[in-house]
Each structure stands twice: as structure tokens, then as C-alpha cells.
PDB file of C-alpha atoms in Angstrom:
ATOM      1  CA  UNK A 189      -7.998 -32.138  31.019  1.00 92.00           C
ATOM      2  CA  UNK A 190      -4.511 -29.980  31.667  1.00 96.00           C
ATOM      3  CA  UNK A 191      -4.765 -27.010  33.942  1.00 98.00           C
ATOM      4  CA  UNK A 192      -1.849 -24.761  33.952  1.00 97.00           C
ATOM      5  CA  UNK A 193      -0.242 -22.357  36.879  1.00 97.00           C
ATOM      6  CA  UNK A 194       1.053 -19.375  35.851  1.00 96.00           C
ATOM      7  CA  UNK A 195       3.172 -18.924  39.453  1.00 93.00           C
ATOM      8  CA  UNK A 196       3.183 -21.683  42.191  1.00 93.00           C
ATOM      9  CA  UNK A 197       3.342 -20.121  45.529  1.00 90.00           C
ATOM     10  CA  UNK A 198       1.039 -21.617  48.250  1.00 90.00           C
ATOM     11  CA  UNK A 199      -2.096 -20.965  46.389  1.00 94.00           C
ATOM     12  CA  UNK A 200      -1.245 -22.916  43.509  1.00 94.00           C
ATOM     13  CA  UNK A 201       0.568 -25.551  45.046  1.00 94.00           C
ATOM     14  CA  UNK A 202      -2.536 -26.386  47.873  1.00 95.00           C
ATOM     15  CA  UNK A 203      -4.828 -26.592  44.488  1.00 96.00           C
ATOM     16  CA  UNK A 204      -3.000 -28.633  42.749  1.00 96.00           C
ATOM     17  CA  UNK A 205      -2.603 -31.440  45.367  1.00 95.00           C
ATOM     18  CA  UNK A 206      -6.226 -31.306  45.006  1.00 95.00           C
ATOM     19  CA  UNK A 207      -6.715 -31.444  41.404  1.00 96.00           C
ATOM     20  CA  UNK A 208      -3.627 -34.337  40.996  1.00 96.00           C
ATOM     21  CA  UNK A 209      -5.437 -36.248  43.686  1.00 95.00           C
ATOM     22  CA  UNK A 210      -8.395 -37.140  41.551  1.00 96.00           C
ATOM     23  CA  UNK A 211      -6.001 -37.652  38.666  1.00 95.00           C
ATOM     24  CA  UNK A 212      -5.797 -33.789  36.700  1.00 96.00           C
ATOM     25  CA  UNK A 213      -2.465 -33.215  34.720  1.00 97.00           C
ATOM     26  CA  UNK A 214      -1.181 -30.508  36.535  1.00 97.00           C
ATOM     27  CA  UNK A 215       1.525 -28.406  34.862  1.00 96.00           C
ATOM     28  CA  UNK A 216       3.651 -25.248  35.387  1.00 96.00           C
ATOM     29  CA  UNK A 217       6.966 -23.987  34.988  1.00 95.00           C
ATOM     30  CA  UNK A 218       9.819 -22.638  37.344  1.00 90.00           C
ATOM     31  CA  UNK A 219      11.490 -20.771  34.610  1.00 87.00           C
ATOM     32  CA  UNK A 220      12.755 -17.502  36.370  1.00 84.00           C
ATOM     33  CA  UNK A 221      11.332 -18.648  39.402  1.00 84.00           C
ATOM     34  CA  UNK A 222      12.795 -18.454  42.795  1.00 85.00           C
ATOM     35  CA  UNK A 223      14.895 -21.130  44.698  1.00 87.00           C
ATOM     36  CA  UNK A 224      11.751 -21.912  47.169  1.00 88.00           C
ATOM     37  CA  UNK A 225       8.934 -21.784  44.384  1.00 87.00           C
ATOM     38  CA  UNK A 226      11.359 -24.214  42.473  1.00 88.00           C
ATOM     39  CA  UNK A 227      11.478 -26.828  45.639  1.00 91.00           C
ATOM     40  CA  UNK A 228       7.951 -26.067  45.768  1.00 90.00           C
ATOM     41  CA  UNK A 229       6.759 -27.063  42.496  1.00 90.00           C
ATOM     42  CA  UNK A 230       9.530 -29.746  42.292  1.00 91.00           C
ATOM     43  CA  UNK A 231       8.163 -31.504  45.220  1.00 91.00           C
ATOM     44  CA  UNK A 232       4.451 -31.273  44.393  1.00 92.00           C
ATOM     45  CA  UNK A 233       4.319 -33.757  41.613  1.00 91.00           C
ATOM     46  CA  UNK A 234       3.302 -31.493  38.557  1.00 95.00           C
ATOM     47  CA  UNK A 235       4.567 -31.622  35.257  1.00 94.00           C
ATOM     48  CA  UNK A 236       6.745 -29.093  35.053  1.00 94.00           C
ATOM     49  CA  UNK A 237       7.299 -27.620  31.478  1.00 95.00           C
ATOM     50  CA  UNK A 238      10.358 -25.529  29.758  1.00 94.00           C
ATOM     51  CA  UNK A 239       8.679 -22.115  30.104  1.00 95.00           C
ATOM     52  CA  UNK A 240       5.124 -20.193  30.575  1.00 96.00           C
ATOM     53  CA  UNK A 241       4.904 -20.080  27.296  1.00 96.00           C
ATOM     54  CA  UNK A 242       4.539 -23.550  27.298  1.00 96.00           C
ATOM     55  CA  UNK A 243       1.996 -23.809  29.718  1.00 97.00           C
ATOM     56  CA  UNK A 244      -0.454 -21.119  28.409  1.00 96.00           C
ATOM     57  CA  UNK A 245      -0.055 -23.060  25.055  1.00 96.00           C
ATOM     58  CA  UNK A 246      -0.898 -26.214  26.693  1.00 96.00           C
ATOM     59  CA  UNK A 247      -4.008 -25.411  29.097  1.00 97.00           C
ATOM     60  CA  UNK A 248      -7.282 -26.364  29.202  1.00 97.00           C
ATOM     61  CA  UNK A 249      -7.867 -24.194  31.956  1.00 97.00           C
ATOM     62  CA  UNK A 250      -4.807 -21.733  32.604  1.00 98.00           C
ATOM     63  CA  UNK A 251      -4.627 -20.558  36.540  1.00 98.00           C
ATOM     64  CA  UNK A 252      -3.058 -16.826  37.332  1.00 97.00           C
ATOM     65  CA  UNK A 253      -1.934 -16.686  41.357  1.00 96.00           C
ATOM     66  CA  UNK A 254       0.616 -14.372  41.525  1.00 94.00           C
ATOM     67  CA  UNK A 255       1.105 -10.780  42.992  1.00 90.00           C
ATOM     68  CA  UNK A 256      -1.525  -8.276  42.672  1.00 90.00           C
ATOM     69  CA  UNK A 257       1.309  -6.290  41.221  1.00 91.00           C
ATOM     70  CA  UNK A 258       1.600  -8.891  38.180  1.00 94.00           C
ATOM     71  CA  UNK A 259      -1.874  -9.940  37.566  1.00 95.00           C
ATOM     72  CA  UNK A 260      -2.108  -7.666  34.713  1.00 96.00           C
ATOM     73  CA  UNK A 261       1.074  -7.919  32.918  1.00 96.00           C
ATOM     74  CA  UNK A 262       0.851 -11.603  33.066  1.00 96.00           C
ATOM     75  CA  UNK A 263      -2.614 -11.662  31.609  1.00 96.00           C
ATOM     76  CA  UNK A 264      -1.309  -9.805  28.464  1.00 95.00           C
ATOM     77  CA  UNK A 265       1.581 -11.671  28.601  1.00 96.00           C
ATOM     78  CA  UNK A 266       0.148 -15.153  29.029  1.00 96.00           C
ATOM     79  CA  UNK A 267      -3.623 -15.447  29.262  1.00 93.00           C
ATOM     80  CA  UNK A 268      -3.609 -14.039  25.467  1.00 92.00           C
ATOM     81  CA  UNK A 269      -1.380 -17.244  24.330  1.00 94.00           C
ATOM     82  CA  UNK A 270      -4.040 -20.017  25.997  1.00 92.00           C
ATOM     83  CA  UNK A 271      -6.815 -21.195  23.919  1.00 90.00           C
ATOM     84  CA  UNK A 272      -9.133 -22.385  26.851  1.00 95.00           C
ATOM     85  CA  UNK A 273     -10.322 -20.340  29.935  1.00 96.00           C
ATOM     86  CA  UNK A 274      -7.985 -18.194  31.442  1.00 97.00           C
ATOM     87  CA  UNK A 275      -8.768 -17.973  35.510  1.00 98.00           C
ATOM     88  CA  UNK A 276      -7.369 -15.271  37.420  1.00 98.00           C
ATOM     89  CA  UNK A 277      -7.216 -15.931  41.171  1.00 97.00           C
ATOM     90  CA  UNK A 278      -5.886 -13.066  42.303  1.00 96.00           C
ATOM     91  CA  UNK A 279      -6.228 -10.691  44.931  1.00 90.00           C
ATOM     92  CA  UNK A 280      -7.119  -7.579  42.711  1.00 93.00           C
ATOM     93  CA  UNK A 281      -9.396  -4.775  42.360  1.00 90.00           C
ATOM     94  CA  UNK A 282     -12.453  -4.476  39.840  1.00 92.00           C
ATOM     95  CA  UNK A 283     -10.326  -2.138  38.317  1.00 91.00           C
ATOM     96  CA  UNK A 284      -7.832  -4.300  37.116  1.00 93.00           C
ATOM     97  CA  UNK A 285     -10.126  -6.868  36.509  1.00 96.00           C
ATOM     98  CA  UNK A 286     -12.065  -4.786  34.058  1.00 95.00           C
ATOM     99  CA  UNK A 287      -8.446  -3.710  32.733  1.00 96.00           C
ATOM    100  CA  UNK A 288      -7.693  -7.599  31.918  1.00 96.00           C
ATOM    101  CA  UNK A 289     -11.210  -8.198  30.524  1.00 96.00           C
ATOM    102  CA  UNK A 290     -11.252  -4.904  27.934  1.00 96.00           C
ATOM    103  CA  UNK A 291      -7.366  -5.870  27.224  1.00 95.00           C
ATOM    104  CA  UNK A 292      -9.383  -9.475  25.797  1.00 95.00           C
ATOM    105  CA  UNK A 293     -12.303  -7.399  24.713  1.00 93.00           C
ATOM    106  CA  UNK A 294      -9.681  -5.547  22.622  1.00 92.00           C
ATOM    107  CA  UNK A 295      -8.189  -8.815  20.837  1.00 89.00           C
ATOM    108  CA  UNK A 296     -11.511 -11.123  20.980  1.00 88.00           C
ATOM    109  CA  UNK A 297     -15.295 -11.574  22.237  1.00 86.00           C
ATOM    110  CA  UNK A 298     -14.046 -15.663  22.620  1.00 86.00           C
ATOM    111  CA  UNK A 299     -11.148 -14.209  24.444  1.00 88.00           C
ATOM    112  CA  UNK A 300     -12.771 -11.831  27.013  1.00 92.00           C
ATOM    113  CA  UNK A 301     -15.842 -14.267  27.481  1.00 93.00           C
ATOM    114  CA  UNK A 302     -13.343 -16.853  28.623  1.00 95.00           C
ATOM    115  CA  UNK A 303     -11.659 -14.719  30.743  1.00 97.00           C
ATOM    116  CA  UNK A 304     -12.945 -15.604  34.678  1.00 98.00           C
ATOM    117  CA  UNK A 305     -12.506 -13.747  37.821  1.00 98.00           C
ATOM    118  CA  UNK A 306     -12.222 -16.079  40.717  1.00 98.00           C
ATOM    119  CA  UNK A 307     -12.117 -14.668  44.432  1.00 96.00           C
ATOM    120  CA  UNK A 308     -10.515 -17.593  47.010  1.00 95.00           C
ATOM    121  CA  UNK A 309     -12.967 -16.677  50.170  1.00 93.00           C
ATOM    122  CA  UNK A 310     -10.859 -18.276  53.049  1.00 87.00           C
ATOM    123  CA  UNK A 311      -7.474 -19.638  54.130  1.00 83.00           C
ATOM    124  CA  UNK A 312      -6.385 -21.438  51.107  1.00 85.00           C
ATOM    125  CA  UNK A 313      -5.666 -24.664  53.231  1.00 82.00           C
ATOM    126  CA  UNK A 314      -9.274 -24.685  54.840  1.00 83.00           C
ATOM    127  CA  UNK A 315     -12.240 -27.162  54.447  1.00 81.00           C
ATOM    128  CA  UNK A 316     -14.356 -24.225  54.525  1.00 84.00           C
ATOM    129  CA  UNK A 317     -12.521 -22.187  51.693  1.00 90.00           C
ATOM    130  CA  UNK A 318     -14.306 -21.517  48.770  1.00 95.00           C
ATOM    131  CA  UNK A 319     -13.517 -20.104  45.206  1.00 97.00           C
ATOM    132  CA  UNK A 320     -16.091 -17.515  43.859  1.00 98.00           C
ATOM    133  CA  UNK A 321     -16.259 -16.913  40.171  1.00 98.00           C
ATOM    134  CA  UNK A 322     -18.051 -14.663  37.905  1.00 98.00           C
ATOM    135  CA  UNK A 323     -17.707 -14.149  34.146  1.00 97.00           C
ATOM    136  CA  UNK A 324     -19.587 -14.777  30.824  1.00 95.00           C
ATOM    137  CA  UNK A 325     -18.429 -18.337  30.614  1.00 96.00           C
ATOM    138  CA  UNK A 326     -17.768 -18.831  34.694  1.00 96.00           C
ATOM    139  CA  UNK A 327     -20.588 -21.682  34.679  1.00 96.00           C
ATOM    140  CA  UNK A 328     -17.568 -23.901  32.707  1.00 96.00           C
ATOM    141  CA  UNK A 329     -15.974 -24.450  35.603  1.00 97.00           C
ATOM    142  CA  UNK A 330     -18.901 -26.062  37.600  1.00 96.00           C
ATOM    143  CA  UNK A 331     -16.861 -29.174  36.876  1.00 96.00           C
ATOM    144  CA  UNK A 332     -13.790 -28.343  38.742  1.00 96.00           C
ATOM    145  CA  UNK A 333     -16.258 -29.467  41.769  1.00 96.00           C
ATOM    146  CA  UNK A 334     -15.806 -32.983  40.172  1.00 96.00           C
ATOM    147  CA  UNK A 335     -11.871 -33.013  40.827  1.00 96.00           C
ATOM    148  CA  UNK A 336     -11.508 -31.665  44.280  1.00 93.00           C
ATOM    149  CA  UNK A 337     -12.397 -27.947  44.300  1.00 95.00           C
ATOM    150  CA  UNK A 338     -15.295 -26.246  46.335  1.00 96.00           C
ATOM    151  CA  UNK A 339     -16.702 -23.714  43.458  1.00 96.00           C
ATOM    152  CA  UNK A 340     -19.767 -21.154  43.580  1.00 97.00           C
ATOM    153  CA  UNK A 341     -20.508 -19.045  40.709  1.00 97.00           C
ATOM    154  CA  UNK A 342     -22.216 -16.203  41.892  1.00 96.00           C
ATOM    155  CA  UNK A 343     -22.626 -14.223  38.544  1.00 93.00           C
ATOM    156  CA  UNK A 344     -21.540 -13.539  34.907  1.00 94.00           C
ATOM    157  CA  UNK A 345     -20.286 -10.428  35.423  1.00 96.00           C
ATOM    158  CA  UNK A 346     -16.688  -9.908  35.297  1.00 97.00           C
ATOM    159  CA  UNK A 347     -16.758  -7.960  38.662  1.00 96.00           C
ATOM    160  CA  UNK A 348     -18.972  -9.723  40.925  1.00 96.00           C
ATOM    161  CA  UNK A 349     -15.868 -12.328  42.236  1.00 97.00           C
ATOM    162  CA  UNK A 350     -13.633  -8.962  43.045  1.00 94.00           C
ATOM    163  CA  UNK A 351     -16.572  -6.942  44.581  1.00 93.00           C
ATOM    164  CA  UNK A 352     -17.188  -9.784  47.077  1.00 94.00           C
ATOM    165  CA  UNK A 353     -13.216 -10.297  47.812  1.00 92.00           C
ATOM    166  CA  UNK A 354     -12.844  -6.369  48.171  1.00 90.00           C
ATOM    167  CA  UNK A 355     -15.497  -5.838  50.924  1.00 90.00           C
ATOM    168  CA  UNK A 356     -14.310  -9.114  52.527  1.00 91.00           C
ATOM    169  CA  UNK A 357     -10.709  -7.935  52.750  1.00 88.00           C
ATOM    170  CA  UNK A 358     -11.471  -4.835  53.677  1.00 88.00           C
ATOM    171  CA  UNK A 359     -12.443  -6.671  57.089  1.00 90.00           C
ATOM    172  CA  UNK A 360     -10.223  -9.255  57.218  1.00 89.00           C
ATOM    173  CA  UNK A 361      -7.085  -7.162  56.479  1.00 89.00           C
ATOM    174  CA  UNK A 362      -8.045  -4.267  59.207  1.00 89.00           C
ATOM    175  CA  UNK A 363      -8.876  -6.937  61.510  1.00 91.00           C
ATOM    176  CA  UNK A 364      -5.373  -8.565  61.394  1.00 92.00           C
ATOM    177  CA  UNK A 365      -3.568  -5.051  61.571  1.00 90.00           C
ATOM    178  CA  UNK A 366      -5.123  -4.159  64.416  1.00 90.00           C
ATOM    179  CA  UNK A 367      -4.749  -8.341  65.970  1.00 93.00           C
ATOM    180  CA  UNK A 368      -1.173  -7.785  64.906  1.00 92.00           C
ATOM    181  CA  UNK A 369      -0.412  -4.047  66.492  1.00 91.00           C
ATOM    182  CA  UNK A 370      -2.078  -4.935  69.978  1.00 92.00           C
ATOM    183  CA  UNK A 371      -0.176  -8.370  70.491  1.00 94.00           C
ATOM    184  CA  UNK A 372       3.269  -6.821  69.423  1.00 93.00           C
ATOM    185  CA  UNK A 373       2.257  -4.249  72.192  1.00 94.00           C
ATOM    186  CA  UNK A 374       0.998  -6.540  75.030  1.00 96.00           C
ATOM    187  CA  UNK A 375       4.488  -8.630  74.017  1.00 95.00           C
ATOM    188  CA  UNK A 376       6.725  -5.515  74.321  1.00 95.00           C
ATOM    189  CA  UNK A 377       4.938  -5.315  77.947  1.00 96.00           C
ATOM    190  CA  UNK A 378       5.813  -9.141  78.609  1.00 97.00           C
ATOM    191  CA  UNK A 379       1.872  -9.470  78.879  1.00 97.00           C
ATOM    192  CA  UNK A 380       1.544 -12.024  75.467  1.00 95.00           C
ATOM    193  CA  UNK A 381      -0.229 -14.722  77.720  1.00 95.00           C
ATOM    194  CA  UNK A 382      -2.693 -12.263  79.384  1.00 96.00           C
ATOM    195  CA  UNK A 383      -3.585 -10.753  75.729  1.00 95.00           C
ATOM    196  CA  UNK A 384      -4.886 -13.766  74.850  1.00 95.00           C
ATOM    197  CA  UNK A 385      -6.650 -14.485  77.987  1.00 96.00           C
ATOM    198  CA  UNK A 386      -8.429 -11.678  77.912  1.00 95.00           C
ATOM    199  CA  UNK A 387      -9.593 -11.423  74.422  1.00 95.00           C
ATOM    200  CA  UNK A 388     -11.018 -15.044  74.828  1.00 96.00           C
ATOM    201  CA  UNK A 389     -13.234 -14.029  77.278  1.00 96.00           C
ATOM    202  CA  UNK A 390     -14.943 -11.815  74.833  1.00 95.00           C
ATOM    203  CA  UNK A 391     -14.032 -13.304  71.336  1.00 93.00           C
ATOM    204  CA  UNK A 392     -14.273 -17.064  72.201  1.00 93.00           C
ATOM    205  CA  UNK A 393     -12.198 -19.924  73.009  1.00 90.00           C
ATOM    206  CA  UNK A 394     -10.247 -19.903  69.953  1.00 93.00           C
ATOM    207  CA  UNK A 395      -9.135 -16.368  69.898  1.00 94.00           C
ATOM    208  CA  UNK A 396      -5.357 -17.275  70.480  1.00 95.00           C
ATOM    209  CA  UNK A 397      -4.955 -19.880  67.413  1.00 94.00           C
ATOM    210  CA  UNK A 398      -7.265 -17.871  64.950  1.00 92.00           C
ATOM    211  CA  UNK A 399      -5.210 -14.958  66.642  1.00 93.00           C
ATOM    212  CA  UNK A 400      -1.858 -16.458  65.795  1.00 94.00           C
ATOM    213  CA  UNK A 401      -2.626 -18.052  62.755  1.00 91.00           C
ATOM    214  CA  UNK A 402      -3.485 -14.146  61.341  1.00 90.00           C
ATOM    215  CA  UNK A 403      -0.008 -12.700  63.005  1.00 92.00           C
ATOM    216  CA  UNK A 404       2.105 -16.069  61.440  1.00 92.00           C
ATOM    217  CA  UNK A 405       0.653 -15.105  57.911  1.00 89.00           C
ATOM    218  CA  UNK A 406       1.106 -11.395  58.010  1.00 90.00           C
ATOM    219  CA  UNK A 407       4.339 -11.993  58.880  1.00 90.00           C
ATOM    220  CA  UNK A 408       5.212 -14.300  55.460  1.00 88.00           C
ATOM    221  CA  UNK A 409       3.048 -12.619  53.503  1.00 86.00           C
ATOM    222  CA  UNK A 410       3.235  -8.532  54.335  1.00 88.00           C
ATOM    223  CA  UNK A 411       4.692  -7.596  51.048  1.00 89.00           C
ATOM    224  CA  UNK A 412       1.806  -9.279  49.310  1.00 84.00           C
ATOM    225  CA  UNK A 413      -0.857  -8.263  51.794  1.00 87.00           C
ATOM    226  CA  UNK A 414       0.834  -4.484  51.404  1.00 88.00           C
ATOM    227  CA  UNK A 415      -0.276  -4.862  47.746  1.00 87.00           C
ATOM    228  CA  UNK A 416      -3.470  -6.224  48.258  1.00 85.00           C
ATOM    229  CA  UNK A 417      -4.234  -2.656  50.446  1.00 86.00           C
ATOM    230  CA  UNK A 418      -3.534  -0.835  47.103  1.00 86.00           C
ATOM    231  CA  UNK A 419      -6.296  -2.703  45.295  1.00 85.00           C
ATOM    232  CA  UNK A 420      -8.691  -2.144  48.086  1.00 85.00           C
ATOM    233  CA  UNK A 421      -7.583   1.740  48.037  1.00 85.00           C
ATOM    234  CA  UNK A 422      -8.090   1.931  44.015  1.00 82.00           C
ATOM    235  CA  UNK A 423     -11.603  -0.032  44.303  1.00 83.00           C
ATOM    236  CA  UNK A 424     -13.004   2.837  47.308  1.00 82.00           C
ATOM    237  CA  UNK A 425     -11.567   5.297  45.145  1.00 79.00           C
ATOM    238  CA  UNK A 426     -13.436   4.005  42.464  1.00 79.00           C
ATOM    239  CA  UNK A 427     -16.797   4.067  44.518  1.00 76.00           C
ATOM    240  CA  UNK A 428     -16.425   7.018  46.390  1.00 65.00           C
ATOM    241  CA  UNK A 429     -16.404  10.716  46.132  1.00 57.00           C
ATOM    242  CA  UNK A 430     -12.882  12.275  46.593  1.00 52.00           C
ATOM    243  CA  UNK A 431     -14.415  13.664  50.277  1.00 58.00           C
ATOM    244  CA  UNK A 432     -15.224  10.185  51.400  1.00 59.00           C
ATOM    245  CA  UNK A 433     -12.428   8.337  49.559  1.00 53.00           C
ATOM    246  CA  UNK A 434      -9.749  10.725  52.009  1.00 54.00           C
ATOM    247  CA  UNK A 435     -12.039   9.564  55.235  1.00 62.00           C
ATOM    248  CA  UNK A 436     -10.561   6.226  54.347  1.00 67.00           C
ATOM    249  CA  UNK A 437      -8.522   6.412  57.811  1.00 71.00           C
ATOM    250  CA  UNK A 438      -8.322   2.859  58.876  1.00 73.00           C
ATOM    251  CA  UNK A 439      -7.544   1.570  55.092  1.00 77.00           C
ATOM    252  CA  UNK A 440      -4.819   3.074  54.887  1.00 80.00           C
ATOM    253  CA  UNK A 441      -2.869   2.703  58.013  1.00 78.00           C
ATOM    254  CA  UNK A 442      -3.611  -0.813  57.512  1.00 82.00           C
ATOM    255  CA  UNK A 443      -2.076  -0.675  53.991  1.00 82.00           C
ATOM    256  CA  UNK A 444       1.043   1.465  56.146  1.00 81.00           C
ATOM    257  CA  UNK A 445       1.121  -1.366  58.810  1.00 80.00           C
ATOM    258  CA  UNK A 446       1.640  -4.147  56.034  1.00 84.00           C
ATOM    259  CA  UNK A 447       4.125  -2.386  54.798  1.00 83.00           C
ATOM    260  CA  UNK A 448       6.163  -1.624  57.890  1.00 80.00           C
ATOM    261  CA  UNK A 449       6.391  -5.077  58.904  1.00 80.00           C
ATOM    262  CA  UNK A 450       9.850  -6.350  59.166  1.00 68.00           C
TER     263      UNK A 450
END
């Protein structure tokens, strides 16, 4: 079995460690690619092929983790070349993800039925993390628990992964905004230590490193989290009334915070 990455950021690179440890042929391609995604995928031990082209053509299973922004574009650019399932892991809206399945739908019922939405629930690098997927055909990838990967289907519609991920993030993402706002605040005040003193007392002993570990990844990853606000705000707007949709307060100062940070 070959499983293909179309971009290798963290995401890809943390599952394919897994998948290369119980002996999957990993490939991608750093065609294009940055200087750090090209040590990255260098040093990870993947076969790394001439272009994406290549890969799409050469999947089993062909993996999407790139930027919200991209998902789409690369799914008509790429996902229409592979002749297995095409997985997108991406942090994106129902919206888009009905966009990617009717762009199949459009060309194929083999291609749109093999298109999967998967929703990574959990830090990537966690024991705990878990991939949701949901699609006609999402039941295929049971077997990816065989090589390393914790996998739930939870339902064959397209939808169901991103639903789950949206009202997740929705929490997660406010909740690190407003983690990241007070502790730049009780630092401006020279008061860091007594931040997390206090907030243990009422959120547990491991406030601080859960703390922490939320401000250290806004802080590498606020352009992408910034995006990931805009698919929340298109999936409320797409389940809301325009009067509820502008009471959205906390959403999008959230989305403003991301964006702000330097």
C-alpha cells in the first residue's frame, strides 16, 4: 500500500512516522515547497517523488494537509488525478467540503464516493488524538488502524467529520485567544508567574503546560489558525439567520486576535 501527502507540514510528517513505522511506503514531493518543509520531508524518511503529480498518480490513499486556504484548489488540482481514496485532513468548513465533494460529483459517482472528510480531534502529536472520518466509502480506511493510526468513522456523510471539527474549534480556538490575551497582559504587568498560579487553583494542576503549550502553537501557527476562523465564520453563517450570524461577537475577535499576532 502507498499513501501519498499532498503538503508535509507537521501534520503530515507526525503521520507518516507512524505509517513508515509499521512498514507503509510513504511518499510526497517538495516540489515548490519551502526551505523548512524540504528539511522536513528530507529528514523523515519518505520517498520523495519529482512532483504532486506524481504522487496523486501513485496513491493508494492520497492525504490533503495543507492550508484551509488551499484545500480546494488542491483537490481539483490533485485529488482528481489519484485513482484510490482521496483524504482530506483539513481544517475546513462543510462548505468547502461539500464544494470538493460536488466538484467529484461533477466528474464521477467513483470519484465523489471516494472522496473522505477526515477531522484530526487533538494535538497531532498526542496519544489521545484521533482522526474522524465520514464519507460514502470512509469504512475503507478502518485498516489504517492496522499501521499505526487511531481512526473512528462516525458516518457516511460527507459532512459529519467537519460538523464535529467546527463545533470543537469553535471552543478550542476562543479558548486559546482568550489563554493567549490574558497571559500577554499579566506579562506586560511582570505578573506571568502569578497568572499561572492563580488559574491552577481553579483549572487544575496542569493549567500552566496545557496553558503554554496553546500560547507556543498560536504563536507558529496564527496565520493558519487566522484561516481556520474563516471556515468557522462561513459554517455559522451557513446555520444561522443573518440576525444571529452578526451576534457572532466572540468568533470573530478571535478570528481578529489570530490575525494580529506578530
Amino acid at each position: 500500500m502507498k499513501i501519498g501527502f499532498i503538503g508535509f507540514g507537521e501534520v503530515a510528517s507526525t503521520i507518516s512516522k507512524k505509517l513508515l513505522d509499521n512498514n507503509v511506503d510513504v511518499l510526497s514531493s517538495i516540489n515548490g515547497r519551502s526551505d523548512k518543509t524540504k528539511k522536513l520531508a528530507k529528514n523523515s524518511g519518505i520517498d520523495l517523488v519529482n512532483s504532486f503529480e506524481d504522487v496523486a498518480l501513485s496513491s493508494d490513499i492520497l492525504i490533503s494537509t495543507v492550508s484551509p486556504f488551499e484545500a480546494l484548489e488542491i483537490s481539483k488540482k490533485y485529488g482528481i488525478l489519484t485513482n484510490g481514496i482521496f483524504l482530506d485532513l483539513n481544517n475546513i468548513s462543510p462548505k468547502t467540503t461539500l464544494e470538493i465533494f460536488d466538484f467529484f460529483k461533477g466528474i464521477n459517482e467513483k470519484k465523489s464516493s471516494n472522496f473522505i472528510k477526515g477531522s484530526i480531534i487533538g494535538k497531532i502529536s498526542s496519544k489521545n488524538q484521533i482522526i474522524y472520518l465520514s464519507g460514502e466509502n470512509s469504512n475503507d480506511l478502518i485498516l489504517l488502524k492496522d499501521y499505526g493510526l487511531n481512526i473512528k468513522v462516525i458516518g457516511s456523510n460527507i459532512t459529519d467529520a467537519s460538523y464535529i471539527k467546527m463545533i470543537r474549534s469553535i471552543y478550542s480556538k476562543s479558548l486559546t485567544a482568550v489563554t493567549y490575551e490574558a497571559f500577554k497582559i499579566s506579562e506586560s504587568l511582570n505578573m506571568e508567574d502569578e497568572f499561572f498560579e492563580v488559574l491552577s487553583i481553579t483549572e487544575g494542576k496542569d493549567f500552566e503546560i496545557q496553558a503554554r503549550s496553546r500560547i507556543k502553537s498560536l504563536k507558529n501557527s496564527h496565520e493558519r489558525k487566522y484561516e481556520e476562523m474563516i471556515e468557522i465564520l462561513k459554517f455559522l453563517e451557513s446555520i444561522q439567520s443573518s440576525n444571529d450570524f452578526r451576534a457572532n461577537n466572540m468568533i470573530k475577535a478571535t478570528k481578529n486576535k489570530f490575525k494580529d499576532i506578530k
